[in-house]
Short mmCIF file of C-alpha atoms and ligand atoms in Angstrom, two decimals:
data_model
loop_
_atom_site.label_atom_id
_atom_site.label_comp_id
_atom_site.label_asym_id
_atom_site.label_seq_id
_atom_site.Cartn_x
_atom_site.Cartn_y
_atom_site.Cartn_z
CA MET A 255 -16.07 -7.86 6.55
CA THR A 256 -16.33 -5.95 3.43
CA SER A 257 -15.89 -1.81 4.68
CA GLU A 258 -17.67 1.03 3.28
CA THR A 259 -14.47 1.91 1.31
CA VAL A 260 -14.41 -2.01 0.11
CA ARG A 261 -17.88 -1.65 -1.32
CA SER A 262 -16.78 2.49 -2.55
CA TYR A 263 -13.43 1.05 -4.68
CA ASP A 264 -15.61 -2.04 -6.10
CA ARG A 265 -18.15 0.27 -7.30
CA ASP A 266 -15.95 2.50 -8.96
CA ALA A 267 -12.66 0.15 -9.57
CA ALA A 268 -13.13 1.34 -13.73
CA ALA A 269 -12.84 5.01 -12.66
CA TYR A 270 -10.01 5.15 -10.39
CA VAL A 271 -7.20 3.25 -12.48
CA ALA A 272 -8.77 5.91 -15.69
CA ARG A 273 -8.19 9.16 -13.25
CA THR A 274 -5.11 7.53 -11.84
CA ALA A 275 -2.98 6.51 -14.88
CA ALA A 276 0.31 8.67 -14.76
CA VAL A 277 2.67 7.55 -12.48
CA PRO A 278 3.12 10.76 -10.16
CA ASP A 279 7.03 11.93 -9.84
CA SER A 280 7.05 10.80 -6.37
CA VAL A 281 5.96 7.39 -6.51
CA ARG A 282 7.96 7.03 -9.64
CA ALA A 283 11.34 8.08 -7.72
CA ALA A 284 10.43 6.23 -4.98
CA LEU A 285 10.19 2.85 -7.47
CA GLU A 286 13.50 3.62 -8.38
CA GLN A 287 14.63 3.95 -5.35
CA LEU A 288 13.54 0.42 -3.98
CA ALA A 289 14.46 -0.86 -7.76
CA ASP A 290 17.82 0.30 -7.12
CA ARG A 291 18.22 -1.33 -3.87
CA LEU A 292 17.00 -4.80 -4.17
CA GLY A 293 18.37 -5.83 -7.17
CA PRO A 294 16.60 -6.67 -10.83
CA GLY A 295 14.78 -10.28 -9.83
CA ALA A 296 14.02 -9.16 -6.16
CA ARG A 297 10.50 -10.28 -5.38
CA VAL A 298 7.87 -7.69 -3.47
CA ILE A 299 4.58 -8.19 -2.49
CA GLU A 300 2.59 -5.10 -3.60
CA ILE A 301 -0.64 -4.40 -1.04
CA GLY A 302 -3.86 -2.62 -2.86
CA SER A 303 -2.42 -2.95 -6.68
CA GLY A 304 -5.52 -1.25 -7.49
CA GLY A 305 -4.93 -1.10 -11.02
CA GLY A 306 -1.94 -2.10 -11.77
CA ARG A 307 -0.09 0.68 -12.32
CA ASP A 308 2.85 0.47 -10.28
CA ALA A 309 3.07 -3.58 -10.65
CA LEU A 310 3.94 -2.53 -14.64
CA LEU A 311 6.74 -0.14 -13.68
CA MET A 312 8.34 -2.21 -11.36
CA GLU A 313 7.91 -4.94 -13.12
CA GLN A 314 9.77 -2.79 -16.62
CA LEU A 315 12.69 -1.81 -13.34
CA GLY A 316 13.53 -5.32 -13.11
CA LEU A 317 11.72 -6.72 -9.51
CA ALA A 318 9.16 -9.38 -9.30
CA VAL A 319 6.34 -8.61 -8.27
CA ARG A 320 3.35 -10.34 -6.65
CA ARG A 321 -0.16 -8.30 -7.00
CA THR A 322 -2.54 -8.09 -4.05
CA ASP A 323 -5.99 -6.01 -3.01
CA VAL A 324 -8.90 -6.34 -0.66
CA THR A 325 -11.24 -4.70 -3.11
CA PRO A 326 -13.01 -8.12 -5.70
CA ALA A 327 -13.02 -5.79 -8.45
CA PHE A 328 -9.43 -4.38 -9.21
CA VAL A 329 -8.40 -8.10 -8.42
CA ALA A 330 -11.07 -8.70 -10.86
CA LEU A 331 -9.39 -6.85 -13.83
CA LEU A 332 -5.70 -7.59 -13.28
CA ARG A 333 -6.51 -11.24 -13.30
CA GLU A 334 -8.63 -9.91 -16.56
CA GLN A 335 -5.45 -8.58 -17.94
CA GLY A 336 -3.78 -12.03 -17.16
CA HIS A 337 -2.10 -11.60 -14.26
CA THR A 338 -2.26 -12.70 -11.27
CA CYS A 339 -3.63 -11.34 -7.81
CA ASP A 340 -4.22 -12.56 -4.88
CA HIS A 341 -7.62 -10.60 -3.32
CA LEU A 342 -6.24 -10.21 0.18
CA ASP A 343 -6.96 -9.35 3.37
CA PRO A 344 -3.85 -8.32 4.78
CA LEU A 345 -5.39 -7.34 8.51
CA VAL A 346 -7.12 -10.31 8.79
CA ASP A 347 -6.04 -13.83 6.11
CA ASP A 348 -3.61 -15.97 6.27
CA LEU A 349 -0.75 -14.68 4.43
CA SER A 350 1.38 -17.56 4.95
CA SER A 351 1.13 -18.89 1.80
CA LEU A 352 1.90 -16.06 -0.96
CA ASP A 353 5.29 -17.60 -0.77
CA GLY A 354 7.05 -15.52 1.24
CA PRO A 355 9.79 -14.75 2.07
CA TYR A 356 9.78 -11.17 -0.21
CA ASP A 357 12.10 -9.06 -0.48
CA ALA A 358 10.50 -6.12 -0.06
CA VAL A 359 6.20 -4.60 0.35
CA TRP A 360 5.51 -1.59 -1.52
CA ALA A 361 1.57 -0.24 -0.62
CA ASN A 362 1.17 3.20 -2.34
CA ALA A 363 -2.05 5.00 -0.21
CA SER A 364 -3.17 1.44 0.39
CA LEU A 365 -2.70 1.25 4.71
CA LEU A 366 -3.64 4.99 4.41
CA HIS A 367 -7.65 2.73 4.43
CA VAL A 368 -6.53 0.15 8.04
CA ALA A 369 -7.56 1.99 11.27
CA ARG A 370 -5.50 3.39 13.01
CA ASP A 371 -6.05 0.40 16.52
CA ASP A 372 -5.12 -2.34 13.16
CA LEU A 373 -2.31 -0.83 11.73
CA ALA A 374 0.65 -2.57 14.01
CA THR A 375 -1.28 -5.66 13.14
CA VAL A 376 -1.16 -5.40 9.56
CA LEU A 377 2.69 -4.15 9.43
CA GLY A 378 3.54 -7.10 12.41
CA HIS A 379 1.95 -9.59 9.28
CA LEU A 380 3.52 -8.18 6.99
CA ALA A 381 7.00 -8.56 8.15
CA ALA A 382 6.45 -12.01 8.71
CA VAL A 383 6.45 -12.29 5.01
CA THR A 384 9.42 -10.62 4.62
CA ARG A 385 13.70 -11.54 4.58
CA THR A 386 15.18 -10.07 7.67
CA GLY A 387 16.73 -6.64 5.77
CA GLY A 388 14.32 -6.05 3.16
CA LEU A 389 12.68 -3.41 2.62
CA LEU A 390 8.76 -1.38 3.54
CA CYS A 391 6.95 1.49 1.18
CA MET A 392 4.48 2.37 2.10
CA SER A 393 2.08 6.54 1.86
CA LEU A 394 -0.41 7.33 3.79
CA LYS A 395 -2.23 10.66 4.07
CA GLU A 396 -0.29 13.26 6.60
CA GLY A 397 -2.82 14.93 9.06
CA ASP A 398 -4.89 13.93 12.58
CA GLY A 399 -7.14 11.73 13.38
CA GLU A 400 -9.71 10.28 10.76
CA GLY A 401 -12.37 10.45 8.13
CA TRP A 402 -14.38 10.27 4.99
CA SER A 403 -14.01 11.26 1.86
CA THR A 404 -17.00 11.21 -0.77
CA HIS A 405 -14.06 13.52 -3.48
CA GLY A 406 -11.78 12.53 -5.31
CA THR A 407 -11.37 9.27 -7.25
CA ILE A 408 -14.60 8.12 -7.28
CA ASN A 409 -17.76 9.13 -5.78
CA GLY A 410 -18.30 6.35 -2.44
CA PRO A 411 -17.51 6.98 1.13
CA ARG A 412 -14.24 5.94 1.67
CA HIS A 413 -12.19 5.82 4.95
CA PHE A 414 -9.10 7.37 6.41
CA THR A 415 -6.79 7.06 9.12
CA TYR A 416 -4.42 10.21 8.94
CA TRP A 417 -0.75 8.91 11.14
CA GLN A 418 1.87 12.13 12.02
CA ALA A 419 5.85 11.15 11.21
CA ALA A 420 6.46 10.73 14.69
CA ALA A 421 3.43 8.26 15.53
CA VAL A 422 3.41 5.94 12.28
CA GLU A 423 6.97 5.86 13.14
CA ALA A 424 6.71 4.17 16.43
CA VAL A 425 3.97 1.68 15.30
CA VAL A 426 6.71 0.97 12.20
CA ARG A 427 8.95 -0.80 14.56
CA ARG A 428 6.70 -1.74 17.34
CA ALA A 429 5.38 -3.87 14.00
CA GLY A 430 9.01 -5.44 13.60
CA TRP A 431 10.70 -2.61 11.86
CA GLY A 432 13.97 -0.31 12.10
CA ASP A 433 15.83 1.91 10.28
CA VAL A 434 12.31 4.20 9.94
CA VAL A 435 12.70 7.21 7.27
CA VAL A 436 9.51 9.24 7.23
CA ARG A 437 9.54 11.71 3.82
CA GLN A 438 6.51 14.53 3.54
CA GLY A 439 5.56 15.65 -0.30
CA LEU A 440 2.92 17.06 -1.29
CA GLY A 441 0.39 14.90 -3.30
CA GLY A 442 -2.79 14.92 -4.87
CA ASP A 443 -4.72 18.22 -5.87
CA ARG A 444 -5.76 19.38 -2.80
CA GLY A 445 -2.53 20.62 -1.61
CA GLU A 446 -2.40 17.72 1.01
CA THR A 447 0.47 15.44 2.50
CA TRP A 448 1.80 13.16 2.44
CA LEU A 449 4.21 10.71 3.94
CA GLU A 450 6.58 8.40 2.26
CA LEU A 451 8.03 5.78 5.01
CA TRP A 452 10.46 3.31 4.28
CA ALA A 453 11.68 1.15 6.73
CA VAL A 454 14.04 -2.32 6.87
CA ARG A 455 12.42 -5.73 8.43
CA ASP A 456 14.89 -6.07 11.24
CA GLY A 457 15.27 -9.95 12.65
CA VAL A 458 13.71 -9.25 15.61
CA SER A 459 9.68 -11.37 15.41
CA PRO A 460 7.66 -8.64 16.56
C1 LIG B 757 -5.69 4.95 -3.01
S1 LIG B 757 -5.67 3.10 -4.06
C2 LIG B 757 -4.45 2.77 -4.42
C3 LIG B 757 -4.06 2.17 -5.36
C4 LIG B 757 -2.64 1.96 -6.00
N1 LIG B 757 -1.99 1.46 -4.59
C5 LIG B 757 -2.52 2.73 -6.60
O1 LIG B 757 -1.24 3.81 -5.47
O2 LIG B 757 -3.25 3.65 -7.52
C6 LIG B 757 -6.53 2.32 -2.33
C7 LIG B 757 -5.91 1.14 -2.20
O3 LIG B 757 -5.80 -0.12 -1.19
C8 LIG B 757 -7.05 -0.80 -1.08
N2 LIG B 757 -7.92 -1.17 0.03
C9 LIG B 757 -8.96 -0.44 0.74
N3 LIG B 757 -8.94 -0.73 1.68
C10 LIG B 757 -7.60 -1.40 2.24
C11 LIG B 757 -7.10 -2.47 3.54
N4 LIG B 757 -8.27 -2.16 5.20
N5 LIG B 757 -6.07 -2.79 3.54
C12 LIG B 757 -5.57 -3.06 2.72
N6 LIG B 757 -5.65 -2.60 1.41
C13 LIG B 757 -7.28 -1.29 1.47
C14 LIG B 757 -7.97 -0.48 -2.74
O4 LIG B 757 -8.72 -1.40 -2.75
C15 LIG B 757 -7.69 -0.02 -2.74
O5 LIG B 757 -6.74 -0.65 -4.17
#
């Protein structure tokens, strides 16, 4: 089922890409750290590639990226640019055809659209396509509860799940990941705080 959030991205994909073209310093630093930890040629699956900004930087840093998105317009846009991009909803789709295991999962500002009760399932699916010792890096908005936003990079309504560090860390651990580190940072133009979470795939199946 296509969510209202995905329909909003789908209607406004080009505007989203234009408004988020510059790589924020925090994202660049995280991608450089990812590339350093993995080494050249490592394979990364990206969840929510959007306009493909981060994938291009990952490739410049020597990583091999599998682009995916749940929003058809982003998938179409990346394919028009000549990239392979899978239409993927990590909650319900079969990830076993995606040529895993990967060395890392990169999910910048995408899993904040997953419902709280579904995040463990999504992270378990991602653990299943990541090698033991592989990395997860994702960013989420910090806060309590959930809400709809109609401002920001697109006009339509988007649903956000807000997280506190301890709560998301517990979900990540339950889903097959260990060595969890959560960093808090400022982001956006409304003074909101973000959580950047790193974790390592442990050897236990979720
Ligand atoms: C704020 S954008 C971030 C895009 C890109 N990662 C970036 O940093 O520019 C959110 C992304 O999450 C995707 N998305 C929306 N709902 C999702 C869901 N339920 N699960 C995974 N990704 C989702 C959207 O299609 C979009 O690409």
